């Protein structure tokens, strides 16, 4: 009897319903768009033939780049994991004074692009050049990518687990390693994966810090040969690196489930007393905030005031700021719109088709901007000259690059909307498109906002794809900062860096607020 | 509960509309703003692919527009990036005019036959040694190779006599180069032209061992000034510019001119040419004519650029060592082979 | 055999299980515990019951060491763990703790969960894990499963096994059955009771479910407003609650005005024998519905059946005695009166009396 009822209900929430053709088609088109760069690199590498490929890849330079890139990714990921998790634990689980202040400060480096940060440091001391400096500065820029998800999990984690571990004879440290850390694992790995992908793709910061990796080498090749074979071949290696990271994360995440078993509301944790360690913890947090935020802001301020090349061409700055905001908004809007069909299918129609469609967008999004841009330049020159050097192509590249950011937020929001609401709306006479527009979208507005903020932040600070794809005569804050700072005109570059931070700040703030809300709900 | 949810839906819909409307408005405004600057005049707008210094390019463009009323849209890039881009774009290339910092990228285009012959009057404004033998591009400026050094780390009596010495082991980690830039690539092409493939190849391999690679000429000069490295290979004008401004980043450094027809005394020619596929060939020709004219070369001479003028007998800034005293090797600028240099630099691992 | 149990008893007296003395705790200006005293003899199971917010969970957390008392001492097996001399951290107290949700570590298998508190070397040996699985009545095949692959009741039993594995000096159960549905609750409760009896661990059970407390515990302490108002054996508590509140908390109660005179309370149900000595004069009589029988014969107090709520094994019958007075009786399900019938009531056993405010 009861199984009969269950069987009768299951198809309603499950996968058996036919895919709605329009949405399926839209999702397929979006997935195809996002797979262009990967396909381009694969086709190119295959077409080049093994002999040519071997000649371009089996060079000492490639070995050097491989060593540099893997060392940076390994060290940067490890450092970000330690710093991000440590900061999250101090803020969420201990008696650290000034918690609201730290909560706001810890995520704020999101608004300071890594290349601005590294130029700040380089303009003060050459000691940050090379491997150690590259690890230090990329960690300062990217640890929030670990900090935010780990904070969210810590806040949602039932403190009973930690208490139980204490009753079973484990002190605070052993409790952290045996109970807290394993539960943080998916969030931590997810964050570390993002850091790794960012490090693979990072260009401006590493160029400034004189630490060559595949991405900087690809750009150098591009500057020497436009769309030459060597650049594409290096891109192929880089793509391989990204795929390795993606697979590695999947393997490590394992099968263990981490959500709380059982229902009911979690209590808030009794904070660990830091006691005599409080000054040290405060010092560490202050140092982190100071290095990640204070140093770049102070240096930026100094450039503005004393830089010999400082100029305030107000009209030009305003125009370029508006261009950046325009691209940011257009990119955010297009990306979110394109993410809707895939996200909707993957939540409402679980099955391998929707899973493949959704996952494919992640692969594309994990490729560095330079690879995506190379693919788009070559394809547009060869096959679609109409869009070549237009804003359309650039915004499309943004959408491909940053799709996962919108997808993740949108999926999470959609999963919260009970499918019964769709049925109720249909019963009240709404057409499927009407349901989407009148019921589903308003309910996922918040998630859509988070996704849009993430994309906006990324677009405003995007450098390589913009350098390669922007229409003739169009500059953004990032490219203008880049061209000034790479000729070491720090004073002239400073206003653009400042505007970049100013227009990024609201999005970064929105994200901090949203992640707090998520935690509150968890 | 239900009531509040429905309320949320209703306000949500208005919010969606507001957001959609404002995003659309701002995007439209930004796009219109971008287009607005390009239209609105009866004169055609020509497209310049500019690999010259951005600021110098702007000064020339402003002077040209002032003189002729013709507007110029500029795409900035690097020599070989833009040259190869033009080749990839083929007949569909939006570019009308192309300016470089160094000649190898120009010779590449010349060898592919994508450059249009220049007006005879324009050719006549530039001496033969600063232009293409095929008369499809002309020099618009010139710069001299120098060794910038820090006398406290490298006393004058230890200075090399030839750029070729820099591949010797005693220079390990003591020399800075900007391997990724077209400037240094042009110098390498001169070494190949002067000393032959075998010697140049060996030199390049030695340099790979010795050199620290910087992002550009200014970072090299800064590093030498700060005592991070004793010497570096750059072009002269970066040093003079800094001296003309504040001297902040050059005060601890001096310049060594190799002279003596050494490859290290190479004077690199910046070129300008018109594309065969130009949509506005007449206006494009006028642009090159303007650059090499007295007023165009005067703009260069008076600008902060401190490069050497090459046309219409305009003298260089008095602060510079005169062009006639540099004693460079005799090289036909149109024979410098950029593609070979890049593949050679890839072979030894500098690229 | 006899000798061993004698020795255990002697030890029990000497080591004294758990002792909480004069414990006070406030959160901000709000006092949560006011001078709580509680003693749990070694090997006994004391249930602490009370409505939510009465302070019972706070008391448990102070015993566990998650929080520190403002005043008072806590002693486990003769060793002070919280008091003026300082506070011992939870991991040093040798306690077992089972929460409402079980909180099995989701990243570990059942076996790893049970072995979690064992010393590193003992974790690998399967013997202890299998022993505990047997103790809680799960077969060895469950060892390799993950928590989300178990039912709620199984999760709670594994949580108990995990708490018992390191042989704690005292076991703390915080509403361990409340998240289970009725059917599971019964069976899990039985399994836990058996396991606890076998292990013989001193146990404190916090619950708001009085049936759970009465059926499982050797002693029951009732908390109200941060105080323990009565501590007694289940039968004593049920039969002789100290006041109407306690009476109502541990079961249904019939309350009638009365006059006490010479150990007998005169009320609408006639003269009833009073259990404990009480002050003479006006008072309130407290008795349980099942003490009222409907077959009182001719001497019985006449009453009129207003309503019958039928539960199967028994039924609750509402009756009026004259115009103003209503009582409820609980009768076996096999012999029920019809609504509207006239019956005669008799009261079995002694009754409680509340004087003063009554």
PDB file of N, CA, C and O in Angstrom, chain B residues 251-292:
ATOM      1  N   UNK B 251      68.856  57.493 -11.421  1.00  0.00           N
ATOM      2  CA  UNK B 251      69.937  58.319 -10.871  1.00  0.00           C
ATOM      3  C   UNK B 251      71.189  57.511 -10.534  1.00  0.00           C
ATOM      4  O   UNK B 251      72.282  58.050 -10.521  1.00  0.00           O
ATOM      5  N   UNK B 252      71.064  56.211 -10.278  1.00  0.00           N
ATOM      6  CA  UNK B 252      72.242  55.402  -9.961  1.00  0.00           C
ATOM      7  C   UNK B 252      72.818  54.697 -11.185  1.00  0.00           C
ATOM      8  O   UNK B 252      73.577  53.747 -11.047  1.00  0.00           O
ATOM      9  N   UNK B 253      72.386  55.109 -12.386  1.00  0.00           N
ATOM     10  CA  UNK B 253      72.774  54.340 -13.575  1.00  0.00           C
ATOM     11  C   UNK B 253      73.442  55.224 -14.619  1.00  0.00           C
ATOM     12  O   UNK B 253      73.298  56.443 -14.607  1.00  0.00           O
ATOM     13  N   UNK B 254      74.193  54.569 -15.508  1.00  0.00           N
ATOM     14  CA  UNK B 254      74.771  55.250 -16.664  1.00  0.00           C
ATOM     15  C   UNK B 254      74.471  54.410 -17.898  1.00  0.00           C
ATOM     16  O   UNK B 254      74.046  53.253 -17.779  1.00  0.00           O
ATOM     17  N   UNK B 255      74.698  55.026 -19.088  1.00  0.00           N
ATOM     18  CA  UNK B 255      74.482  54.294 -20.339  1.00  0.00           C
ATOM     19  C   UNK B 255      75.811  53.988 -21.003  1.00  0.00           C
ATOM     20  O   UNK B 255      76.732  54.804 -20.996  1.00  0.00           O
ATOM     21  N   UNK B 256      75.902  52.805 -21.583  1.00  0.00           N
ATOM     22  CA  UNK B 256      77.061  52.447 -22.413  1.00  0.00           C
ATOM     23  C   UNK B 256      76.542  52.258 -23.834  1.00  0.00           C
ATOM     24  O   UNK B 256      75.650  51.447 -24.096  1.00  0.00           O
ATOM     25  N   UNK B 257      77.098  53.083 -24.785  1.00  0.00           N
ATOM     26  CA  UNK B 257      76.802  52.898 -26.204  1.00  0.00           C
ATOM     27  C   UNK B 257      77.889  52.014 -26.778  1.00  0.00           C
ATOM     28  O   UNK B 257      79.075  52.310 -26.633  1.00  0.00           O
ATOM     29  N   UNK B 258      77.529  50.927 -27.446  1.00  0.00           N
ATOM     30  CA  UNK B 258      78.566  50.024 -27.954  1.00  0.00           C
ATOM     31  C   UNK B 258      79.312  50.623 -29.149  1.00  0.00           C
ATOM     32  O   UNK B 258      80.520  50.505 -29.260  1.00  0.00           O
ATOM     33  N   UNK B 259      78.591  51.306 -30.065  1.00  0.00           N
ATOM     34  CA  UNK B 259      79.232  51.923 -31.225  1.00  0.00           C
ATOM     35  C   UNK B 259      79.986  50.900 -32.071  1.00  0.00           C
ATOM     36  O   UNK B 259      79.692  49.684 -32.036  1.00  0.00           O
ATOM     37  N   UNK B 260      80.913  51.375 -32.855  1.00  0.00           N
ATOM     38  CA  UNK B 260      81.855  50.504 -33.541  1.00  0.00           C
ATOM     39  C   UNK B 260      81.202  49.452 -34.425  1.00  0.00           C
ATOM     40  O   UNK B 260      81.683  48.334 -34.558  1.00  0.00           O
ATOM     41  N   UNK B 261      80.027  49.764 -34.951  1.00  0.00           N
ATOM     42  CA  UNK B 261      79.281  48.854 -35.824  1.00  0.00           C
ATOM     43  C   UNK B 261      78.986  47.503 -35.163  1.00  0.00           C
ATOM     44  O   UNK B 261      78.743  46.490 -35.808  1.00  0.00           O
ATOM     45  N   UNK B 262      79.052  47.474 -33.856  1.00  0.00           N
ATOM     46  CA  UNK B 262      78.680  46.264 -33.097  1.00  0.00           C
ATOM     47  C   UNK B 262      77.177  46.044 -33.210  1.00  0.00           C
ATOM     48  O   UNK B 262      76.405  47.008 -33.383  1.00  0.00           O
ATOM     49  N   UNK B 263      76.779  44.785 -33.131  1.00  0.00           N
ATOM     50  CA  UNK B 263      75.341  44.510 -33.150  1.00  0.00           C
ATOM     51  C   UNK B 263      74.650  45.232 -31.990  1.00  0.00           C
ATOM     52  O   UNK B 263      73.483  45.599 -32.069  1.00  0.00           O
ATOM     53  N   UNK B 264      75.414  45.457 -30.910  1.00  0.00           N
ATOM     54  CA  UNK B 264      74.857  46.165 -29.753  1.00  0.00           C
ATOM     55  C   UNK B 264      74.702  47.654 -29.996  1.00  0.00           C
ATOM     56  O   UNK B 264      74.138  48.357 -29.158  1.00  0.00           O
ATOM     57  N   UNK B 265      75.166  48.171 -31.115  1.00  0.00           N
ATOM     58  CA  UNK B 265      74.938  49.581 -31.447  1.00  0.00           C
ATOM     59  C   UNK B 265      73.750  49.722 -32.406  1.00  0.00           C
ATOM     60  O   UNK B 265      73.534  50.791 -32.983  1.00  0.00           O
ATOM     61  N   UNK B 266      73.040  48.631 -32.555  1.00  0.00           N
ATOM     62  CA  UNK B 266      71.912  48.570 -33.493  1.00  0.00           C
ATOM     63  C   UNK B 266      70.921  49.714 -33.255  1.00  0.00           C
ATOM     64  O   UNK B 266      70.489  49.965 -32.119  1.00  0.00           O
ATOM     65  N   UNK B 267      70.625  50.424 -34.334  1.00  0.00           N
ATOM     66  CA  UNK B 267      69.582  51.451 -34.269  1.00  0.00           C
ATOM     67  C   UNK B 267      68.322  50.867 -34.896  1.00  0.00           C
ATOM     68  O   UNK B 267      68.318  50.509 -36.074  1.00  0.00           O
ATOM     69  N   UNK B 268      67.295  50.738 -34.089  1.00  0.00           N
ATOM     70  CA  UNK B 268      66.068  50.098 -34.552  1.00  0.00           C
ATOM     71  C   UNK B 268      65.122  51.141 -35.120  1.00  0.00           C
ATOM     72  O   UNK B 268      64.973  52.230 -34.563  1.00  0.00           O
ATOM     73  N   UNK B 269      64.508  50.779 -36.242  1.00  0.00           N
ATOM     74  CA  UNK B 269      63.608  51.704 -36.908  1.00  0.00           C
ATOM     75  C   UNK B 269      62.158  51.329 -36.604  1.00  0.00           C
ATOM     76  O   UNK B 269      61.762  50.184 -36.768  1.00  0.00           O
ATOM     77  N   UNK B 270      61.397  52.314 -36.133  1.00  0.00           N
ATOM     78  CA  UNK B 270      59.947  52.108 -36.001  1.00  0.00           C
ATOM     79  C   UNK B 270      59.322  52.394 -37.351  1.00  0.00           C
ATOM     80  O   UNK B 270      59.665  53.389 -37.988  1.00  0.00           O
ATOM     81  N   UNK B 271      58.397  51.508 -37.771  1.00  0.00           N
ATOM     82  CA  UNK B 271      57.864  51.660 -39.112  1.00  0.00           C
ATOM     83  C   UNK B 271      56.389  52.018 -39.143  1.00  0.00           C
ATOM     84  O   UNK B 271      55.665  51.863 -38.167  1.00  0.00           O
ATOM     85  N   UNK B 272      55.972  52.546 -40.307  1.00  0.00           N
ATOM     86  CA  UNK B 272      54.559  52.803 -40.540  1.00  0.00           C
ATOM     87  C   UNK B 272      54.198  52.408 -41.950  1.00  0.00           C
ATOM     88  O   UNK B 272      54.998  52.637 -42.868  1.00  0.00           O
ATOM     89  N   UNK B 273      53.035  51.794 -42.123  1.00  0.00           N
ATOM     90  CA  UNK B 273      52.632  51.387 -43.454  1.00  0.00           C
ATOM     91  C   UNK B 273      51.122  51.375 -43.613  1.00  0.00           C
ATOM     92  O   UNK B 273      50.382  51.437 -42.626  1.00  0.00           O
ATOM     93  N   UNK B 274      50.688  51.298 -44.868  1.00  0.00           N
ATOM     94  CA  UNK B 274      49.256  51.259 -45.187  1.00  0.00           C
ATOM     95  C   UNK B 274      48.925  49.869 -45.725  1.00  0.00           C
ATOM     96  O   UNK B 274      49.699  49.303 -46.502  1.00  0.00           O
ATOM     97  N   UNK B 275      47.777  49.338 -45.298  1.00  0.00           N
ATOM     98  CA  UNK B 275      47.412  47.989 -45.734  1.00  0.00           C
ATOM     99  C   UNK B 275      46.774  48.010 -47.117  1.00  0.00           C
ATOM    100  O   UNK B 275      46.033  48.923 -47.470  1.00  0.00           O
ATOM    101  N   UNK B 276      47.059  46.971 -47.890  1.00  0.00           N
ATOM    102  CA  UNK B 276      46.402  46.821 -49.198  1.00  0.00           C
ATOM    103  C   UNK B 276      44.892  46.754 -49.031  1.00  0.00           C
ATOM    104  O   UNK B 276      44.143  47.217 -49.875  1.00  0.00           O
ATOM    105  N   UNK B 277      44.453  46.147 -47.918  1.00  0.00           N
ATOM    106  CA  UNK B 277      43.010  45.952 -47.717  1.00  0.00           C
ATOM    107  C   UNK B 277      42.350  47.159 -47.058  1.00  0.00           C
ATOM    108  O   UNK B 277      41.192  47.078 -46.653  1.00  0.00           O
ATOM    109  N   UNK B 278      43.076  48.285 -46.935  1.00  0.00           N
ATOM    110  CA  UNK B 278      42.520  49.443 -46.211  1.00  0.00           C
ATOM    111  C   UNK B 278      41.185  49.880 -46.818  1.00  0.00           C
ATOM    112  O   UNK B 278      41.034  49.914 -48.044  1.00  0.00           O
ATOM    113  N   UNK B 279      40.220  50.207 -45.948  1.00  0.00           N
ATOM    114  CA  UNK B 279      38.916  50.670 -46.442  1.00  0.00           C
ATOM    115  C   UNK B 279      39.005  52.133 -46.879  1.00  0.00           C
ATOM    116  O   UNK B 279      38.194  52.606 -47.665  1.00  0.00           O
ATOM    117  N   UNK B 280      39.980  52.849 -46.275  1.00  0.00           N
ATOM    118  CA  UNK B 280      40.125  54.271 -46.596  1.00  0.00           C
ATOM    119  C   UNK B 280      41.573  54.538 -46.994  1.00  0.00           C
ATOM    120  O   UNK B 280      42.312  55.197 -46.261  1.00  0.00           O
ATOM    121  N   UNK B 281      41.989  54.045 -48.182  1.00  0.00           N
ATOM    122  CA  UNK B 281      43.411  54.117 -48.542  1.00  0.00           C
ATOM    123  C   UNK B 281      43.944  55.548 -48.626  1.00  0.00           C
ATOM    124  O   UNK B 281      45.047  55.819 -48.176  1.00  0.00           O
ATOM    125  N   UNK B 282      43.160  56.456 -49.153  1.00  0.00           N
ATOM    126  CA  UNK B 282      43.656  57.834 -49.333  1.00  0.00           C
ATOM    127  C   UNK B 282      43.974  58.463 -47.981  1.00  0.00           C
ATOM    128  O   UNK B 282      45.045  59.035 -47.772  1.00  0.00           O
ATOM    129  N   UNK B 283      43.028  58.321 -47.027  1.00  0.00           N
ATOM    130  CA  UNK B 283      43.223  58.900 -45.705  1.00  0.00           C
ATOM    131  C   UNK B 283      44.384  58.215 -44.990  1.00  0.00           C
ATOM    132  O   UNK B 283      45.150  58.857 -44.264  1.00  0.00           O
ATOM    133  N   UNK B 284      44.528  56.908 -45.229  1.00  0.00           N
ATOM    134  CA  UNK B 284      45.614  56.170 -44.600  1.00  0.00           C
ATOM    135  C   UNK B 284      46.958  56.675 -45.110  1.00  0.00           C
ATOM    136  O   UNK B 284      47.899  56.885 -44.339  1.00  0.00           O
ATOM    137  N   UNK B 285      47.043  56.900 -46.427  1.00  0.00           N
ATOM    138  CA  UNK B 285      48.279  57.441 -47.001  1.00  0.00           C
ATOM    139  C   UNK B 285      48.585  58.807 -46.390  1.00  0.00           C
ATOM    140  O   UNK B 285      49.734  59.136 -46.108  1.00  0.00           O
ATOM    141  N   UNK B 286      47.556  59.607 -46.200  1.00  0.00           N
ATOM    142  CA  UNK B 286      47.754  60.938 -45.621  1.00  0.00           C
ATOM    143  C   UNK B 286      48.329  60.830 -44.210  1.00  0.00           C
ATOM    144  O   UNK B 286      49.121  61.671 -43.784  1.00  0.00           O
ATOM    145  N   UNK B 287      47.887  59.802 -43.497  1.00  0.00           N
ATOM    146  CA  UNK B 287      48.347  59.633 -42.122  1.00  0.00           C
ATOM    147  C   UNK B 287      49.854  59.386 -42.095  1.00  0.00           C
ATOM    148  O   UNK B 287      50.592  60.019 -41.336  1.00  0.00           O
ATOM    149  N   UNK B 288      50.352  58.472 -42.968  1.00  0.00           N
ATOM    150  CA  UNK B 288      51.788  58.180 -42.998  1.00  0.00           C
ATOM    151  C   UNK B 288      52.561  59.408 -43.495  1.00  0.00           C
ATOM    152  O   UNK B 288      53.630  59.738 -42.986  1.00  0.00           O
ATOM    153  N   UNK B 289      51.955  60.087 -44.479  1.00  0.00           N
ATOM    154  CA  UNK B 289      52.603  61.303 -44.980  1.00  0.00           C
ATOM    155  C   UNK B 289      52.752  62.314 -43.846  1.00  0.00           C
ATOM    156  O   UNK B 289      53.793  62.961 -43.701  1.00  0.00           O
ATOM    157  N   UNK B 290      51.705  62.430 -43.040  1.00  0.00           N
ATOM    158  CA  UNK B 290      51.755  63.372 -41.918  1.00  0.00           C
ATOM    159  C   UNK B 290      52.848  62.979 -40.919  1.00  0.00           C
ATOM    160  O   UNK B 290      53.624  63.813 -40.460  1.00  0.00           O
ATOM    161  N   UNK B 291      52.937  61.694 -40.591  1.00  0.00           N
ATOM    162  CA  UNK B 291      53.889  61.247 -39.575  1.00  0.00           C
ATOM    163  C   UNK B 291      55.323  61.597 -39.972  1.00  0.00           C
ATOM    164  O   UNK B 291      56.136  61.974 -39.127  1.00  0.00           O
ATOM    165  N   UNK B 292      55.627  61.468 -41.277  1.00  0.00           N
ATOM    166  CA  UNK B 292      57.006  61.681 -41.713  1.00  0.00           C
ATOM    167  C   UNK B 292      57.236  63.113 -42.135  1.00  0.00           C
ATOM    168  O   UNK B 292      58.361  63.488 -42.482  1.00  0.00           O
TER     169      UNK B 292
END
